Structures are given as structure tokens and as C-alpha cells.
CSV table of C-alpha atoms in Angstrom, one decimal:
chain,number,residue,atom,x,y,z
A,1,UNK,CA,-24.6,-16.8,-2.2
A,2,UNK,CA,-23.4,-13.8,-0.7
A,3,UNK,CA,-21.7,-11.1,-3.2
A,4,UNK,CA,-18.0,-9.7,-2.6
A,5,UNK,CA,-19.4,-6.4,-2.0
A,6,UNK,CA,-22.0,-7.8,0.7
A,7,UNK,CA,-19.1,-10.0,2.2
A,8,UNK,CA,-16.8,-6.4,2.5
A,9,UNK,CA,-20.2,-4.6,3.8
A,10,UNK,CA,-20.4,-7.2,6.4
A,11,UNK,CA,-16.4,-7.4,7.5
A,12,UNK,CA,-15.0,-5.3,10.4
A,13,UNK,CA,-13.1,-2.1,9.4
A,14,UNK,CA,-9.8,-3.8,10.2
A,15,UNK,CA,-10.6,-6.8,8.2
A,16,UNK,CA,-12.2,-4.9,5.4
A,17,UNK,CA,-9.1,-3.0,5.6
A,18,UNK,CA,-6.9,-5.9,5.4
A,19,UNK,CA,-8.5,-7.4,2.4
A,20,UNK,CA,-8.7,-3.8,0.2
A,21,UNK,CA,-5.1,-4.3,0.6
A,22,UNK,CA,-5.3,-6.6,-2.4
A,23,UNK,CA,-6.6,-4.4,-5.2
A,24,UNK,CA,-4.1,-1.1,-3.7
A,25,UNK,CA,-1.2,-1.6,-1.5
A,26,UNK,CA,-1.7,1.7,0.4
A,27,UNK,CA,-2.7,1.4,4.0
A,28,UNK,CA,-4.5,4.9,3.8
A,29,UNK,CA,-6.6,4.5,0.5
A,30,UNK,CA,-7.5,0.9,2.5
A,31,UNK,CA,-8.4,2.6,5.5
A,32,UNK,CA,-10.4,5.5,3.4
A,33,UNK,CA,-12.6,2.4,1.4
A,34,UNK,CA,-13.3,0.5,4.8
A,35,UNK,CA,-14.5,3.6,6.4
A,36,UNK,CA,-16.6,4.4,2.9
A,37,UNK,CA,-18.5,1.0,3.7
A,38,UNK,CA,-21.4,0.1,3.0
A,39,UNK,CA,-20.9,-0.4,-0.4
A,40,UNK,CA,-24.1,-2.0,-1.1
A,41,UNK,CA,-23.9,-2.2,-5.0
A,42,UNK,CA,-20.7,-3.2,-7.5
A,43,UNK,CA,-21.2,0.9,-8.7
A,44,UNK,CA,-20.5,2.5,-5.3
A,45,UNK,CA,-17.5,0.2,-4.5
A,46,UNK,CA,-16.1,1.2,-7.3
A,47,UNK,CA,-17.0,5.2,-7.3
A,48,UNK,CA,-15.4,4.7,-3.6
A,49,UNK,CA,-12.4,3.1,-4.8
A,50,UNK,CA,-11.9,6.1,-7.3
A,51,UNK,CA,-12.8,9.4,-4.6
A,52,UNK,CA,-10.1,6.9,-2.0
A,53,UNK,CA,-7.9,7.5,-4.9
A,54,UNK,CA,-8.2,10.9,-5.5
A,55,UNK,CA,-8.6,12.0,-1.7
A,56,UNK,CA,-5.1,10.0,-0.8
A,57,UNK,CA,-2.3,11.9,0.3
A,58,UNK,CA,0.9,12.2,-1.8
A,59,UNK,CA,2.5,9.8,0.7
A,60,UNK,CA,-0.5,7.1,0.8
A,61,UNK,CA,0.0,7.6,-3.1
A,62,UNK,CA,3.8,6.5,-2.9
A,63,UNK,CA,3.2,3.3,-0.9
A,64,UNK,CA,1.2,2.1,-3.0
A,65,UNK,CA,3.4,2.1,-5.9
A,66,UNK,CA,6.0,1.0,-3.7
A,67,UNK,CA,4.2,-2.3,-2.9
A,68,UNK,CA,3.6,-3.1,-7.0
A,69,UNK,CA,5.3,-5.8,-8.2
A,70,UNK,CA,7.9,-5.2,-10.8
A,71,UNK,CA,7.1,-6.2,-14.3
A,72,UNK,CA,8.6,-9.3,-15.4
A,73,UNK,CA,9.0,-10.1,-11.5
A,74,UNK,CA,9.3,-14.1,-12.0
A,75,UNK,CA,8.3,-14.1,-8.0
A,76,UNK,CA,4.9,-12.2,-8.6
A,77,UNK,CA,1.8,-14.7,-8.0
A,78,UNK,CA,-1.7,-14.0,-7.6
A,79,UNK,CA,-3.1,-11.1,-9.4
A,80,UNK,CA,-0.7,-9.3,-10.1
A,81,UNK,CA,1.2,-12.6,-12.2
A,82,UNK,CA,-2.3,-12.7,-14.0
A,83,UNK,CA,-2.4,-9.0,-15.1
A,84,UNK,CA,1.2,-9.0,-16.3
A,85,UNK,CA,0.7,-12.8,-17.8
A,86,UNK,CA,1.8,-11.3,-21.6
A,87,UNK,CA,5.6,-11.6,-19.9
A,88,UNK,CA,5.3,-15.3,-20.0
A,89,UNK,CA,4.8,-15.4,-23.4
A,90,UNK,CA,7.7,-13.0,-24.4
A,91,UNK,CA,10.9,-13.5,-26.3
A,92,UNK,CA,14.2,-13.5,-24.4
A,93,UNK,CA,15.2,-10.7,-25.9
A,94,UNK,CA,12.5,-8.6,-25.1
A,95,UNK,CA,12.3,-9.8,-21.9
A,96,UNK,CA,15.6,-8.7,-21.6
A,97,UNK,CA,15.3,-5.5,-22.9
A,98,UNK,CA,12.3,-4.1,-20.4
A,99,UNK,CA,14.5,-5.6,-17.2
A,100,UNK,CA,17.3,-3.0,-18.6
A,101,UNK,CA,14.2,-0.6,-19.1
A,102,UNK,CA,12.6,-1.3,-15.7
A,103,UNK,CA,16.5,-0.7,-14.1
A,104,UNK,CA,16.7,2.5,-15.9
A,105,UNK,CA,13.6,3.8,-14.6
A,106,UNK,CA,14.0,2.7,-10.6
A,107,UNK,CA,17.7,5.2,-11.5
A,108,UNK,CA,15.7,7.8,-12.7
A,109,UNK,CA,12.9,8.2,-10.7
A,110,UNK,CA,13.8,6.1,-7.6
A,111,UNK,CA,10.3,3.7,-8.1
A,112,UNK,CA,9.3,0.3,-10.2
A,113,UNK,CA,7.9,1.5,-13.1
A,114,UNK,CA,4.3,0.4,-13.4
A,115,UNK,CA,1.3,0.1,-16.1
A,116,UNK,CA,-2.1,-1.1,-16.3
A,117,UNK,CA,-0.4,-4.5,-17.9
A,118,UNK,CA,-3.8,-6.3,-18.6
A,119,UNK,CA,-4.2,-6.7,-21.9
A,120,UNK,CA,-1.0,-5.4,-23.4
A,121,UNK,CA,2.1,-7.3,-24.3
A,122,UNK,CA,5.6,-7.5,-23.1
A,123,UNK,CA,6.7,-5.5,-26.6
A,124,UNK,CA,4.3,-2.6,-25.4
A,125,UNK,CA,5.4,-2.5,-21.8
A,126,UNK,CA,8.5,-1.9,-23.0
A,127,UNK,CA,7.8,0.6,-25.7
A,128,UNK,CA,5.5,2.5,-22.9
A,129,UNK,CA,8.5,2.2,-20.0
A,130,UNK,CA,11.4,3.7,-22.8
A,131,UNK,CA,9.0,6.5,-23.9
A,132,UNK,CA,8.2,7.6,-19.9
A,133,UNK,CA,11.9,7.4,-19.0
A,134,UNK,CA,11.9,10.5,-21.5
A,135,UNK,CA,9.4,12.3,-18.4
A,136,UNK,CA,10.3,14.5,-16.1
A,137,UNK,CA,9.9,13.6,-12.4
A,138,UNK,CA,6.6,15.7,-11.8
A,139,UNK,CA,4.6,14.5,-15.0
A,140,UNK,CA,6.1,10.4,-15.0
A,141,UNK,CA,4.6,10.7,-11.1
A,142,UNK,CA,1.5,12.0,-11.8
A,143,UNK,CA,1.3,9.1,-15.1
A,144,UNK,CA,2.0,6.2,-12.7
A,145,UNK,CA,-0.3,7.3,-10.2
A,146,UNK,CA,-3.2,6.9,-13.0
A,147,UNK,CA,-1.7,4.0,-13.9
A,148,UNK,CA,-2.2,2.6,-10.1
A,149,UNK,CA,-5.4,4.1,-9.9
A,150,UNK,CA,-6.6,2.4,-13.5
A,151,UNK,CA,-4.9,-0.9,-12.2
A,152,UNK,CA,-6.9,-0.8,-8.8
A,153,UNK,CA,-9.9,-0.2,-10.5
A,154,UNK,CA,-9.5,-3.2,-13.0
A,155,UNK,CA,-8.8,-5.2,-10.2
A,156,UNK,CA,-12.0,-4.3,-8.5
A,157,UNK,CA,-14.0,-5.1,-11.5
A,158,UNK,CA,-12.4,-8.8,-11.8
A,159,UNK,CA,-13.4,-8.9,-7.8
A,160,UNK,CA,-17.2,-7.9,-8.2
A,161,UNK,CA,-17.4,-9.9,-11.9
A,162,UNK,CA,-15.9,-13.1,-9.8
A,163,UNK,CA,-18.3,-13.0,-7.0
């Protein structure tokens, strides 16, 4: 059986590209991994993933937080559905609340607000989303760029633990 990291070793850059697409929605930091090929081991894919992340341009690092799904997105499938899967389980009211939350952030800083949601509940979502509105534009930017860069990475280590 041939490992995830041997299959994307073995694609060509355009459909290596194509697929890296999946764990970051920025065409550059895609681009940057399929050109950092061969991986060869779990460890290098993901010490690529990370100096992709830090190398991208401001721009790259945009489109990739523009391409996240919204939390609490009913229509999100796939990964993403599975990382924020702690918003199936919450209240109404709650739910409620981080969609007013969620709306207030896209006013104040133009972009979804996003978080590493694996493993944390809808009631801290919510909590972490009303305590960032409080950021200003600088710091909250530089916050959910970690937060893509820790979600990309968790993503990677589901894809090299599943294969």
C-alpha cells in the first residue's frame, strides 16, 4: 500500500498542487508545497507545510482565509464539517449567538472569522470569536493566520495518520 506522502511524491506538480488545495486554500502556499516535493517521510511534509506557510506572501495568506468555511456553515462537508463537528451538538442559543459573533467580525475586519475548531466546542468558539472582536486589525490578522496555519497543519496530520 502506497502512503499519502509517496502518492503526493509521485503526482505531477499540477496535481500535487490541486490536491494540497485540501489542507490550505491558497494557490501559492499549494504551488510552494508541490514544488518542495519529494516529501519522502510524514516529518518533511509537514516541516514543508510550515516554511510554505511562513514563506507565503501577505496576499497568498488572504486567500487562504478567504476560502475557510464559516463556522457553523450548515453547507460545509468534508473536513472542514468534521473539524467544526462540536456545532452539531450545540444549543440554539448558542448557535445563535456565534452567527451574531461570526457577522460582527466579517464588519470588523472584512473576513470569516476562523479557529483551529478541532477539539473545542461551540461555547468556546464563541467565547474565542467575542474576545478577538476586541483586536485591532494588525494583531486579529496576524492571530488568524496562526490559526490557518495550526488548522493546515492538523489537517496534514489526519492525512499522513489516515494513509
Amino acid at each position: 500500500m502506497t502512503s499519502g506522502v509517496s502518492r503526493l511524491d509521485a503526482l505531477s506538480s499540477d496535481e500535487a498542487a490541486r490536491e494540497l488545495l485540501a489542507f490550505c486554500g491558497s494557490d501559492e502556499w499549494a504551488r510552494r508545497m508541490a514544488a518542495a516535493r519529494p516529501f519522502g517521510t510524514p516529518a518533511r511534509l509537514l516541516e514543508a507545510a510550515d516554511l510554505s506557510w511562513s514563506a507565503l506572501s501577505a496576499a497568498g495568506r488572504l486567500q487562504a482565509l478567504s476560502r475557510h468555511p464559516r463556522i457553523g456553515d450548515p453547507g460545509a462537508s468534508g473536513q472542514p464539517a468534521r473539524e467544526q463537528s462540536a456545532m452539531r451538538d450545540a444549543d440554539a442559543e448558542t448557535a445563535r449567538d456565534l452567527a451574531l459573533a461570526n457577522r460582527d467580525y466579517e464588519e470588523r475586519f472584512g473576513r470569516i472569522f476562523i479557529v483551529a475548531a478541532a477539539g473545542r466546542t461551540a461555547a468556546e468558539m464563541l467565547a474565542l470569536c467575542r474576545e478577538r472582536l476586541h483586536n485591532d486589525a494588525a494583531t486579529e490578522l496576524e492571530i488568524a493566520a496562526e490559526e490557518q496555519r495550526r488548522i493546515t497543519r492538523l489537517r496534514l496530520e489526519a492525512f499522513v495518520r489516515e494513509t
